[in-house]
XYZ file of C-alpha atoms in Angstrom:
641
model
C -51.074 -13.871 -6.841
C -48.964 -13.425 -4.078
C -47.323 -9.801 -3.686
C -43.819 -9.360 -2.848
C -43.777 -8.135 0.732
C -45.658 -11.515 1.184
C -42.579 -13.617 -0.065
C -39.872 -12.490 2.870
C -40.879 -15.506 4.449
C -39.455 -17.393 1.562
C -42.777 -19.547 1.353
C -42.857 -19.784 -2.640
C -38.992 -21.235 -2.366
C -39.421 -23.532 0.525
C -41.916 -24.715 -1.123
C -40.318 -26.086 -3.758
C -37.451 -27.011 -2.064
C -39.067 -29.469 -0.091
C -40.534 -31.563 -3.084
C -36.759 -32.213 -3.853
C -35.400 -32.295 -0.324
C -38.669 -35.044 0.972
C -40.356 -34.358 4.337
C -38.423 -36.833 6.537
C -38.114 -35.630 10.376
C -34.934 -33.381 11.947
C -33.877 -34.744 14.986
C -31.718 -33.529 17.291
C -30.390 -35.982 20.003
C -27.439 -33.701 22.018
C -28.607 -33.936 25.458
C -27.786 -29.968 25.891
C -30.637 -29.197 23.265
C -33.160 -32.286 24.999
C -31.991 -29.809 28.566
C -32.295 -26.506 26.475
C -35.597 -26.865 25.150
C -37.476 -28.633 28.011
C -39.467 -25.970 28.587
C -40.613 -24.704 25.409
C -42.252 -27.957 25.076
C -43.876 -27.558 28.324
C -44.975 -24.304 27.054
C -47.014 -24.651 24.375
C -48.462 -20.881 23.459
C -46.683 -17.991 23.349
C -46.888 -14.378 22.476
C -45.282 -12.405 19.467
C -45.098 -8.674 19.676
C -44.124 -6.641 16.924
C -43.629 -2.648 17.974
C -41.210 -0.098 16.224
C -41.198 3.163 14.463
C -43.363 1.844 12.213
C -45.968 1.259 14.596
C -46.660 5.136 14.811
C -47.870 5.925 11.660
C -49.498 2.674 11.519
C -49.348 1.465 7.211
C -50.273 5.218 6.434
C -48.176 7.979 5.004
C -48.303 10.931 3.845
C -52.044 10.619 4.512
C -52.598 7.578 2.680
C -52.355 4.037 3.039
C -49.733 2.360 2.067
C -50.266 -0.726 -0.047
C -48.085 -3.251 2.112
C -49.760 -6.856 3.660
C -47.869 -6.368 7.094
C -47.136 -2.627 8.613
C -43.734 -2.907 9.677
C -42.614 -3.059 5.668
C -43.353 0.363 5.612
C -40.399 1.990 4.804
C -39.541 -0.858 2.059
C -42.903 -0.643 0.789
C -43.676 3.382 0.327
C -40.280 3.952 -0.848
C -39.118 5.942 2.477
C -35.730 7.881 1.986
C -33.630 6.599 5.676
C -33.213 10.491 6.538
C -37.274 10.994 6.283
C -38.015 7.671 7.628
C -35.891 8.745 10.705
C -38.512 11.280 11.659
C -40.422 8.917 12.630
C -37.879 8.628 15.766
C -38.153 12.186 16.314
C -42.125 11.870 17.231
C -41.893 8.728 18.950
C -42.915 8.842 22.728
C -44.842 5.548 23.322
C -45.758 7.210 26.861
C -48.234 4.435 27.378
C -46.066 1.552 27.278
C -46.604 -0.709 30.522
C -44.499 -3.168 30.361
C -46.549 -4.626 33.871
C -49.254 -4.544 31.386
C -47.850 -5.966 28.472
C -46.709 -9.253 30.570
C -49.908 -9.623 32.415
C -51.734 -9.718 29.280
C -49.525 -12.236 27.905
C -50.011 -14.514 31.311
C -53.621 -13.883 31.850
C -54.203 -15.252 27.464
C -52.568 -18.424 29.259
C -48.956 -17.657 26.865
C -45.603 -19.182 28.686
C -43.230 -16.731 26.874
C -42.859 -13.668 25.345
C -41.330 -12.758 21.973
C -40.644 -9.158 20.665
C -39.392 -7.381 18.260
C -35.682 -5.468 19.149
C -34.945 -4.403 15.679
C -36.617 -5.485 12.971
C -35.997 -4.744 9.231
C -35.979 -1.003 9.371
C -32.785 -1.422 11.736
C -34.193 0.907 14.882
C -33.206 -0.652 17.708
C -36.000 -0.908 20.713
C -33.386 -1.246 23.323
C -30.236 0.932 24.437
C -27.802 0.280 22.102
C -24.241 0.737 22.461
C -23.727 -0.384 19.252
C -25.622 2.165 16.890
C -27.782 5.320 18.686
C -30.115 4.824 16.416
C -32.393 3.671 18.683
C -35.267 4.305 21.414
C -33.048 5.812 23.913
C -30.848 8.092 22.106
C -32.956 9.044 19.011
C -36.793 9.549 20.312
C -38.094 11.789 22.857
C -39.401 8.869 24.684
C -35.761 8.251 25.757
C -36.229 5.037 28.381
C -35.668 1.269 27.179
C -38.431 -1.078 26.993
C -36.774 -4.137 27.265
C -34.751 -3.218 30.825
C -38.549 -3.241 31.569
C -39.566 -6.080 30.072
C -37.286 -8.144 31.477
C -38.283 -7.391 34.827
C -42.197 -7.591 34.464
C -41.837 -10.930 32.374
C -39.605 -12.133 35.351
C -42.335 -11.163 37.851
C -45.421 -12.713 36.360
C -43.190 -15.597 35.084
C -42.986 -14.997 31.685
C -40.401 -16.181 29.481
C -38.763 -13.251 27.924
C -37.673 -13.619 24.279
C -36.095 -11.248 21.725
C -36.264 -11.240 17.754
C -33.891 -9.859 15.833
C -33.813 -8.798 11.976
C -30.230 -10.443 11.929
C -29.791 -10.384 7.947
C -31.954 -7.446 6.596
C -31.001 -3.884 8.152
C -32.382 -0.854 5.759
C -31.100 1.922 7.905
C -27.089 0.325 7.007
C -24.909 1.248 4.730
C -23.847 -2.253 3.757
C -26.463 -4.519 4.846
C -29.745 -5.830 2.446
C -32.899 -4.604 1.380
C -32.478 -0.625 0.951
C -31.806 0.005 -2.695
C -33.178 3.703 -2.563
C -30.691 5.443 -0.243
C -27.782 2.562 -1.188
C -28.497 1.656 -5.247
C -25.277 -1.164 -4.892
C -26.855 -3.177 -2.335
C -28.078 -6.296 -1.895
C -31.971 -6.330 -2.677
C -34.841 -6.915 -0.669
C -35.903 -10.019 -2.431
C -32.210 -10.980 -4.075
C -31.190 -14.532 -3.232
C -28.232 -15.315 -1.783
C -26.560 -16.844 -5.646
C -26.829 -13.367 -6.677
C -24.611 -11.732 -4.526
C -22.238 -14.462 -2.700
C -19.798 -14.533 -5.453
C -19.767 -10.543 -5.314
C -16.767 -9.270 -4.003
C -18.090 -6.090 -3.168
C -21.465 -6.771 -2.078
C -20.036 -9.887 -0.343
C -17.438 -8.200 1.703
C -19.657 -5.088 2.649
C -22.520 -7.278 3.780
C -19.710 -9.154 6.147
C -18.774 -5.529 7.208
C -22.542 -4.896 8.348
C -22.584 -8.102 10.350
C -19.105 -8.040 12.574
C -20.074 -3.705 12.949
C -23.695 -4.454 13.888
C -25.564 -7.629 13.671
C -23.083 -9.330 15.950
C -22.499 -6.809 18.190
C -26.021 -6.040 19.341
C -26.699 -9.759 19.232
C -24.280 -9.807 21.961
C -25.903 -6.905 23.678
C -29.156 -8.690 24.099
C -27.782 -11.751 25.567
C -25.445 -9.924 28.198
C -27.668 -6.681 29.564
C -31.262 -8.149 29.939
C -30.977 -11.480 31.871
C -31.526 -14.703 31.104
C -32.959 -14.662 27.625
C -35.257 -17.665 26.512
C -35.213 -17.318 22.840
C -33.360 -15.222 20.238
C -35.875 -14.866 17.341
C -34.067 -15.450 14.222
C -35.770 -13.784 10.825
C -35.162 -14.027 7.136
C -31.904 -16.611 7.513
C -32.974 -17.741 3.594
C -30.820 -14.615 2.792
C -27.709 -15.694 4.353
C -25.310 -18.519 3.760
C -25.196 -21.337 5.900
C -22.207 -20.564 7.255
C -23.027 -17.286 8.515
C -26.271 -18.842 10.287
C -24.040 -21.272 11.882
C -21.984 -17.934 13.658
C -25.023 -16.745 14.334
C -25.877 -19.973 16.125
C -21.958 -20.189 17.744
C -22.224 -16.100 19.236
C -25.802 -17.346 20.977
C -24.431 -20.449 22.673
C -20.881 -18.757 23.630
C -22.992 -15.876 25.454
C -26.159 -18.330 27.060
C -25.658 -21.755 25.980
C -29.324 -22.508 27.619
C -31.112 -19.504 24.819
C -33.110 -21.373 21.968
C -32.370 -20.133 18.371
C -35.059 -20.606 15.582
C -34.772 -22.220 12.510
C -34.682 -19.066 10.890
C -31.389 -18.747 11.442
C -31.015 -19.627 8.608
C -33.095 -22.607 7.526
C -33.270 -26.448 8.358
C -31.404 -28.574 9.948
C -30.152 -25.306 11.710
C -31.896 -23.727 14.793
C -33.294 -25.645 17.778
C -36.818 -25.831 16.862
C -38.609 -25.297 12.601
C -40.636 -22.983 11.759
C -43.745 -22.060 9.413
C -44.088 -19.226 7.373
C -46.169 -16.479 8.087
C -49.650 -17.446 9.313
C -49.835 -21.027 7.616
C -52.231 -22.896 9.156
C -51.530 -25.962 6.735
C -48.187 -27.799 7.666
C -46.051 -30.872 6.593
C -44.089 -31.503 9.785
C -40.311 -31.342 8.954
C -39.516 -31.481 12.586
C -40.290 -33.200 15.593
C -40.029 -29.422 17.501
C -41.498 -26.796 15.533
C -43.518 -23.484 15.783
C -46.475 -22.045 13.737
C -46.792 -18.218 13.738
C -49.736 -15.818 13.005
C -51.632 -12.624 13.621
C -54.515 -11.486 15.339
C -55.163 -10.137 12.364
C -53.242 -9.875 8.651
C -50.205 -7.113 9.813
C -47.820 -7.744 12.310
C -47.050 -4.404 13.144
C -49.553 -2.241 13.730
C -51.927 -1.328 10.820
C -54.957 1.119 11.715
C -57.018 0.153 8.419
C -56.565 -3.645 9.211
C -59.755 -4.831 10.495
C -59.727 -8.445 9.562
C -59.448 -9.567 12.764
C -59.499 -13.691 13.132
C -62.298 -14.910 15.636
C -61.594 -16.808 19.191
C -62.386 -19.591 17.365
C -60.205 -19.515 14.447
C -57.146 -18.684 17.266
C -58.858 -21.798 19.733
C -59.002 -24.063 16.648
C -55.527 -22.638 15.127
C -54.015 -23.692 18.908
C -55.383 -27.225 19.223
C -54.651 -28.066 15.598
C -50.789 -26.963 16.251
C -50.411 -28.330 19.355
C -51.787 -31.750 18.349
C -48.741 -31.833 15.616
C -46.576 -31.810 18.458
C -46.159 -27.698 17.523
C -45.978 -24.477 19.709
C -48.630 -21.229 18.814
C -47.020 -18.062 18.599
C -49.488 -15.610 18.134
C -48.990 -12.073 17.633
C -49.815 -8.670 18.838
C -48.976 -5.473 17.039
C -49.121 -2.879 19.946
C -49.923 1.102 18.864
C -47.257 3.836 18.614
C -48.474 4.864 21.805
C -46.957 2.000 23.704
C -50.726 0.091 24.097
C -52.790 -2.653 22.444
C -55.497 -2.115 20.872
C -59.147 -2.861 22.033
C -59.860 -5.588 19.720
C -56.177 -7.657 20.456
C -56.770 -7.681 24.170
C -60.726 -8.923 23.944
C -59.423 -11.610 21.787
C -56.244 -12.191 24.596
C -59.538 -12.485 27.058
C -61.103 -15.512 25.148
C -57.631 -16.933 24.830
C -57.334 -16.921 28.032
C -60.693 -17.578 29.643
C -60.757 -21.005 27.493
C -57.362 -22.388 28.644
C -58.050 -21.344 32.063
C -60.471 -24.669 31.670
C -59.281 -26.429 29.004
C -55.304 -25.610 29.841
C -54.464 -29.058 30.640
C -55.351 -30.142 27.153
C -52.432 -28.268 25.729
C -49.595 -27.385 28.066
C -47.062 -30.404 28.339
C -49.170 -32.176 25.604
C -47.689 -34.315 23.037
C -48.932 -34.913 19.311
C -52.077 -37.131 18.668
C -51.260 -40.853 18.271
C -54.987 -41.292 16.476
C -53.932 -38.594 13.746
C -57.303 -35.972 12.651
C -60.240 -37.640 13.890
C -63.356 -35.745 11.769
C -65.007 -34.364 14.619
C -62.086 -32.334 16.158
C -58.236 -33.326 17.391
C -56.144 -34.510 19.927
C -53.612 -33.897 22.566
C -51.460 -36.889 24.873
C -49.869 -36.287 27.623
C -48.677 -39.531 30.250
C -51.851 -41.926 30.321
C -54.220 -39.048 29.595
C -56.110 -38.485 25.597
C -57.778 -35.432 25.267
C -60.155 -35.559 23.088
C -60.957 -31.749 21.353
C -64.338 -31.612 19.993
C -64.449 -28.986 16.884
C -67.675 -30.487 15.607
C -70.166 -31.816 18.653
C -71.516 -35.391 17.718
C -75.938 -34.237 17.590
C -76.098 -38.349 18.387
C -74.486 -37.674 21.828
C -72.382 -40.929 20.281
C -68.399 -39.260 20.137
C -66.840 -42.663 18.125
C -63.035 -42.452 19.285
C -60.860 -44.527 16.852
C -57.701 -45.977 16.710
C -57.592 -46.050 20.856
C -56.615 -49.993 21.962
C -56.153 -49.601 25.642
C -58.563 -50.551 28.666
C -60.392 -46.976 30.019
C -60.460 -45.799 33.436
C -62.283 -42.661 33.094
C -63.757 -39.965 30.411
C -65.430 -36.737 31.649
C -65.509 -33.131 30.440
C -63.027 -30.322 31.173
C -65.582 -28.181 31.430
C -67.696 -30.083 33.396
C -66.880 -28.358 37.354
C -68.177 -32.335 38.814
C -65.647 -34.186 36.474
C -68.855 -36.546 35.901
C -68.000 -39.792 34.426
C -69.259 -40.527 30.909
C -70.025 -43.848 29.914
C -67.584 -45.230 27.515
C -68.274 -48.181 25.431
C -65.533 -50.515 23.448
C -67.183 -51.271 20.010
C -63.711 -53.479 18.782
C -60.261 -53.834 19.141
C -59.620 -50.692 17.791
C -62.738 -48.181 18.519
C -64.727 -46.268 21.344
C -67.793 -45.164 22.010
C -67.952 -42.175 24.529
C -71.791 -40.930 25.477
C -71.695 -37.019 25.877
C -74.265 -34.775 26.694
C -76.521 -33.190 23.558
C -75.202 -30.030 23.897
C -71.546 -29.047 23.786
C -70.516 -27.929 27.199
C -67.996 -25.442 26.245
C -68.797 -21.999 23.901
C -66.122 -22.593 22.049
C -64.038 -26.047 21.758
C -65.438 -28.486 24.404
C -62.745 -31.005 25.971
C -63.162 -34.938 26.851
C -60.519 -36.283 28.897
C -60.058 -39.882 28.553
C -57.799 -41.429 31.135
C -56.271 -44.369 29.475
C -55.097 -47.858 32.009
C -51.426 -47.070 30.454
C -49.111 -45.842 27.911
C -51.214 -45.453 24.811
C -51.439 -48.205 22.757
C -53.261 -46.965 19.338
C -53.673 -47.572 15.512
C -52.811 -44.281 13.697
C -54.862 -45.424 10.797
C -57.732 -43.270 9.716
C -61.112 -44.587 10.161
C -63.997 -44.342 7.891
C -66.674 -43.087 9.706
C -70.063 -44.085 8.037
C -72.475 -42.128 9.892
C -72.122 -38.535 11.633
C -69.036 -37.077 10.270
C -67.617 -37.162 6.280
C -64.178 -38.206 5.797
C -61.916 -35.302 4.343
C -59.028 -36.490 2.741
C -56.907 -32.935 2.813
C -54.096 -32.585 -0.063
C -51.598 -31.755 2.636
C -52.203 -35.090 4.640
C -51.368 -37.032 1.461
C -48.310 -38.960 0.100
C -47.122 -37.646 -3.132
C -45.502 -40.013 -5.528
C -43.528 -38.951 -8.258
C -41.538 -36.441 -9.876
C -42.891 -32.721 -10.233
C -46.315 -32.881 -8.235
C -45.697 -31.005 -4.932
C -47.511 -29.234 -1.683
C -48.306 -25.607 -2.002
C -47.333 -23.166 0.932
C -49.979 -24.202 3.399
C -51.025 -20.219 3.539
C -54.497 -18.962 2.975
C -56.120 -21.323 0.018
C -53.306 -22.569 -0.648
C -53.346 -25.943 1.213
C -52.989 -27.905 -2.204
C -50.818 -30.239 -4.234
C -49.970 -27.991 -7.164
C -47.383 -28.246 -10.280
C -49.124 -31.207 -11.271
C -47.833 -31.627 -14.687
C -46.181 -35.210 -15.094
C -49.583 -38.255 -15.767
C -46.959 -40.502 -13.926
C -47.087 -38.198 -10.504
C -50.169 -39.224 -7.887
C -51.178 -38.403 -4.583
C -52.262 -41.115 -2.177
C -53.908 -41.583 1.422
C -53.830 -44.543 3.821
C -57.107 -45.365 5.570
C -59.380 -48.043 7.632
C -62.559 -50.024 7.030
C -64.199 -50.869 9.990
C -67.517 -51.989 8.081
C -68.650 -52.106 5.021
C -69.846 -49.051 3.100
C -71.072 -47.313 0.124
C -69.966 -43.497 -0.051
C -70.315 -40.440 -2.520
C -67.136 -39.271 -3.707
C -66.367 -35.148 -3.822
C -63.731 -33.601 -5.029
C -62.784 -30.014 -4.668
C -59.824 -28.743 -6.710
C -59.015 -25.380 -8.909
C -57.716 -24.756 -12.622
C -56.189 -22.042 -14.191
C -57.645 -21.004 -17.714
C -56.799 -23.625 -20.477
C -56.054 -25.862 -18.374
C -59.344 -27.685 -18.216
C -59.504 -30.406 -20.542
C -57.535 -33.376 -18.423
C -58.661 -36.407 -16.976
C -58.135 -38.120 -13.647
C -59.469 -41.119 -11.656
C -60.169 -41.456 -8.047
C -59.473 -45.316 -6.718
C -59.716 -46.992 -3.224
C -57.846 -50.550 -3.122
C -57.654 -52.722 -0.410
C -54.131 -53.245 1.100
C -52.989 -57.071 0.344
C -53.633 -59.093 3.347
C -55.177 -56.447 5.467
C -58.903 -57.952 4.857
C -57.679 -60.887 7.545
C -57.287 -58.306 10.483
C -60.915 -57.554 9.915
C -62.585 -54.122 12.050
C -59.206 -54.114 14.351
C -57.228 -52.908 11.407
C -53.404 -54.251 11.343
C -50.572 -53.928 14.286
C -48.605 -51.014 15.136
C -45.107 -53.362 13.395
C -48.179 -53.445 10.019
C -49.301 -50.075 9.970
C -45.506 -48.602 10.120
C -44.681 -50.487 7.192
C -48.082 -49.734 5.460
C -46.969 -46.210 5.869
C -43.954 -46.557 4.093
C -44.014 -44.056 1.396
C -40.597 -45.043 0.235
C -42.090 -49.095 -0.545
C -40.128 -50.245 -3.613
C -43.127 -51.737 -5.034
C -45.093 -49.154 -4.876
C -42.880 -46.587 -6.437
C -42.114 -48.704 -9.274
C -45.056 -50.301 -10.325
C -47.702 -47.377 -10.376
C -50.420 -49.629 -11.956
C -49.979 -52.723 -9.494
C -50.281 -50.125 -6.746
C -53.273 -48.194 -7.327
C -55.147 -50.664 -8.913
C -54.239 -53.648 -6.764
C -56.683 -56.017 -5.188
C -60.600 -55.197 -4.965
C -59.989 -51.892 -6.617
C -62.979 -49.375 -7.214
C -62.262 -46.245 -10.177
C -64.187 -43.325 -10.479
C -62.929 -41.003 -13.754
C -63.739 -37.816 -14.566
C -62.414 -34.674 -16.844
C -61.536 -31.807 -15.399
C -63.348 -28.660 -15.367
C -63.067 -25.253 -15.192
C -63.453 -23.054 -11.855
C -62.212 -19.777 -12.741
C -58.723 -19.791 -11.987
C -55.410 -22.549 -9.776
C -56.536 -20.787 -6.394
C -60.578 -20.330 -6.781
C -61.968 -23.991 -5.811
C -64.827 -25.609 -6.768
C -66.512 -29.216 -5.676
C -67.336 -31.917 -7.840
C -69.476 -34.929 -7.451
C -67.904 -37.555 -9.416
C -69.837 -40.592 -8.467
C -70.127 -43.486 -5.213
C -67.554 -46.007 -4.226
C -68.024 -49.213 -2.255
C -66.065 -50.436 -0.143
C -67.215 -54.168 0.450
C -65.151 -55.299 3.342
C -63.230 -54.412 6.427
C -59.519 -53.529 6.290
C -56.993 -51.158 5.462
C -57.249 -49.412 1.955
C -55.864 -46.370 0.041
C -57.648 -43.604 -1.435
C -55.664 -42.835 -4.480
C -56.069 -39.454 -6.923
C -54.210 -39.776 -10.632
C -54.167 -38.342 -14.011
C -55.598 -40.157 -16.946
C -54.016 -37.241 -19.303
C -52.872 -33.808 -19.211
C -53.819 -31.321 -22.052
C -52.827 -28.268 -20.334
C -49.772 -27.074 -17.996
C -51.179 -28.723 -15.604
C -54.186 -31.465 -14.102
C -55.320 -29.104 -11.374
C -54.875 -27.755 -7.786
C -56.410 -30.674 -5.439
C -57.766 -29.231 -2.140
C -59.367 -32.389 -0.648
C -61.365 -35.739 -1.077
C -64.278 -36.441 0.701
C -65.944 -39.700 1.085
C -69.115 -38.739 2.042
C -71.093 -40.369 5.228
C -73.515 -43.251 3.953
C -76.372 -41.338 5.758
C -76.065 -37.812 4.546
């Protein structure tokens, strides 16, 4: 179970929300915001710092660690009075703080802009403040401001500088949210907005915090540092939308050109979404959006926090985003002493030694038109696919599907000769690229395949029948119905869950190329009494799709195969999923210890007998518990494994 500190992301809520509010695409289409955020697209990968007072004592106090996910909850968390947690300020002198430093790191890891923290929950402001002296200049020994600094190294290594700002939690005022311990009348940490809006006092002291402080400093930032490229909006679930939206109005009176984050307040406001809190498993709300995550678990520093992520995890983290049509904001919790730690900047180093090559596969790139091939991802930008290789074909045989147009060149990024690999159409559809044995590349090796003009592709899956296994991930599905719904994408938790209605189902779209017989694997989790259900696994072939043969359907076809909102197929369930040259695999559920502990089943083999476009379909033959299960993923296993 999640714990609280955890949940200031709002994850659990969005959640839910977004089974009733559907997953269609934002869009913005004011020419200021196309101007405005230009270059954040271009950008790609950027860099989070979070540094404050609670930095220094780094998640321990009083000699003991203090039982909080991320360090800079500290004072929430341990139950800090504000006049002890101030003492903090007193021994603060960060008298290794480079800010040279701090933005060559950032450009040598290959990251286009620069995002850190100016006050954050604890309301100690990292900058001079004119507004409240509690802050770095007038309240710690250290006495200089960072960000006068930063501005100028960021501007010298070309560096987009960035601030966030805790705009609606501030535990250090009087009549702002989240400190109940020194102000028992105030707004909670965790209290929704409904509790409080139709308050009268809460309501009117919490507007008192904003026009004495939020707003002001707000307005600091943006008029004694420079130009700013992003203010860094956090916790906007705890405001009304109306008070987002003046959050939005004092940015764009002060630099119309600075982005603002959908945390704001939450969608459709902001320029660009975001995710929660280092979750790697996304549905795409908008066509601009920005995944966030740690080196390690805290953002702030945490000296006991040793679960640091690998290069690979960050490298495969990146490419994954990107290929959404995402940005990767990865963060750095520097030390109380101004530095970062040994482990963040060796990982910075692998960051950055791999772009140095592969850099052109991400910067300016534009989401895959081919979706998740099995073996890796992809990145477009102009006539050029690049092809990211997570899992290196042993054949030397990459198969590339979906990709239509003629070829005028593949080679390797990280080949120094740019060698030409041989490249070989199989149909309409698919490629066949010959690559050495051997990755080239430690970590993610990149093919570049020049194409002879705009891409042309089917965004169809492919069944691949040799090589690679065909994942069916809960979080790529279609959900039908009323109740079922995607978890928060965090940490094992990439599932459909709530599934407690036999009408709801989940559903994927994919392509048959050839025929084929494959094993069928499940992998889902139940909570205790739940087991007892039933469910079937079907694959039907689309009407009329057996006629386009290996080559799939058209791009005007696939579109409206893709239609989750197809009147048809939300109102006849049964005509649906078992439509023409259906297959059914059933099976009861079983027991795997608990919703988020998974295990895999093997429920059986399903053939698929011709070529064409079919969907993979998951349902519940009955429900004896709260719910049929957690599903994880599908896997149609390769014909020769």
């Amino acid at each position: 179970m999640l714990k609280k500190e955890d949940l200031m992301d709002n994850a659990e809520q969005e959640a839910k929300e977004s089974r009733q509010q559907g997953n269609g695409a934002l869009a913005l289409h004011d020419p200021e915001h196309e101007e405005r955020i230009a270059w954040w697209r271009e950008a790609r990968l950027g860099m989070f710092i979070h540094w404050g007072l609670y930095s220094l004592p780094g998640g321990i106090w009083r000699g003991e660690e203090v039982k909080a996910a991320y360090a800079e909850h500290l004072q929430l968390k341990a139950q800090i009075p504000i006049k002890e947690y101030e003492t903090i300020a007193a021994e603060f002198n960060p008298v290794k703080f480079d800010a040279d430093e701090w933005a060559r790191a950032a450009k040598d890891a290959g990251m286009k802009y620069l995002v850190v923290t100016t006050k954050h929950h604890d309301g100690f402001a990292m900058y001079d403040s004119k507004v409240s002296d509690y802050n770095i200049v007038k309240a710690t020994p250290y006495g200089r401001d960072p960000m006068a600094e930063l501005a100028e190294a960021c501007h010298k290594h070309g560096v987009k500088l960035c601030f966030y700002y805790s705009h609606s939690m501030d535990w250090h005022h009087p009549d702002s949210q989240g400190n109940t311990l020194d102000f028992p009348a105030n707004i909670g940490a965790y209290d929704p907005v409904e509790s409080w809006i139709d308050d009268e006092d809460k309501a009117s002291r919490y507007e008192r915090y904003l026009q004495q402080k939020a707003f002001p400093q707000i307005k600091e930032l943006l008029t004694q540092y420079g130009p700013v490229g992003v203010i860094w909006f956090d916790c906007g679930h705890k405001l009304t939308r109306e008070q987002g939206e003046r959050f939005m109005e004092v940015v764009r009176s002060e630099q119309p050109d600075c982005l603002v984050n959908r945390r704001v307040w939450k969608d459709p406001l902001g320029d660009y979404g975001n995710t929660m809190d280092n979750q790697p498993h996304v549905r795409v709300s908008r066509p601009d959006w920005e995944s966030i995550a740690t080196l390690n678990d805290s953002w702030g520093y945490k000296k006991l926090d040793n679960n640091w992520k690998t290069p690979l995890e960050i490298i495969h983290n990146l490419i994954d985003v990107v290929s959404m049509n995402g940005n990767f904001l990865i963060n750095v919790g520097p030390t109380g002493e101004g530095d970062f730690d040994p482990m963040s900047l060796q990982l910075l180093r692998e960051i950055g030694g791999w772009l140095r090559v592969n850099g052109d596969s991400i910067y300016g790139t534009v989401q895959s038109p081919i979706g998740k091939p099995p073996w890796g991802r992809c990145t477009l930008k102009g006539n050029k696919l690049y092809l990211h290789v997570f899992d290196w074909p042993a054949s030397g045989k990459l198969l590339v599907p979906g990709i239509r147009n003629g070829i005028v060149r593949a080679s390797l990024l990280a080949d120094p000769e740019g060698s030409a690999l041989e490249v070989t159409r199989l149909n309409s559809d698919d490629l066949l690229i010959r690559v050495p044995s051997e990755a080239p590349d430690e970590l993610v090796s990149v093919v570049a395949l020049e194409l002879s003009g705009p891409v042309s592709a089917n965004p169809v899956k492919r069944l691949y029948t040799s090589e690679y296994d065909n994942v069916f991930s809960a979080f790529d599905g279609e959900i039908h119905g009323t109740m079922l719904r995607y978890d928060t994408g965090k940490k094992d938790r990439d599932v459909v869950t709530a599934w407690s209605e036999v009408n709801d189902w989940l559903e994927w779209t994919f392509r048959v190329a050839e025929p084929a017989c494959c094993k069928v694997e499940i992998t889902y989790g139940v909570e205790p009494g739940d087991e007892g259900g039933a469910f079937t696994v079907s694959t039907s072939l689309k009407a009329g799709s057996e006629a386009s043969g290996a080559s799939g359907i058209s791009g005007a076809d696939v579109e409206g195969a893709l239609d989750s909102s197809d009147s048809a197929r939300l109102s006849a369930k049964a005509d649906t999923i078992h439509g023409k040259d259906a297959a059914f695999l059933s099976a009861e559920v079983q027991e795997t210890g608990g919703g988020y502990e998974y295990r895999t089943f093997d429920i059986g083999e399903i053939r698929l007998e011709q070529a064409g476009i079919y969907t993979l379909a998951v349902q519940a033959e009955h429900i004896t518990g709260q719910s049929l299960m957690n599903l994880k993923q599908v896997v149609l296993v390769r014909a020769d494994a």
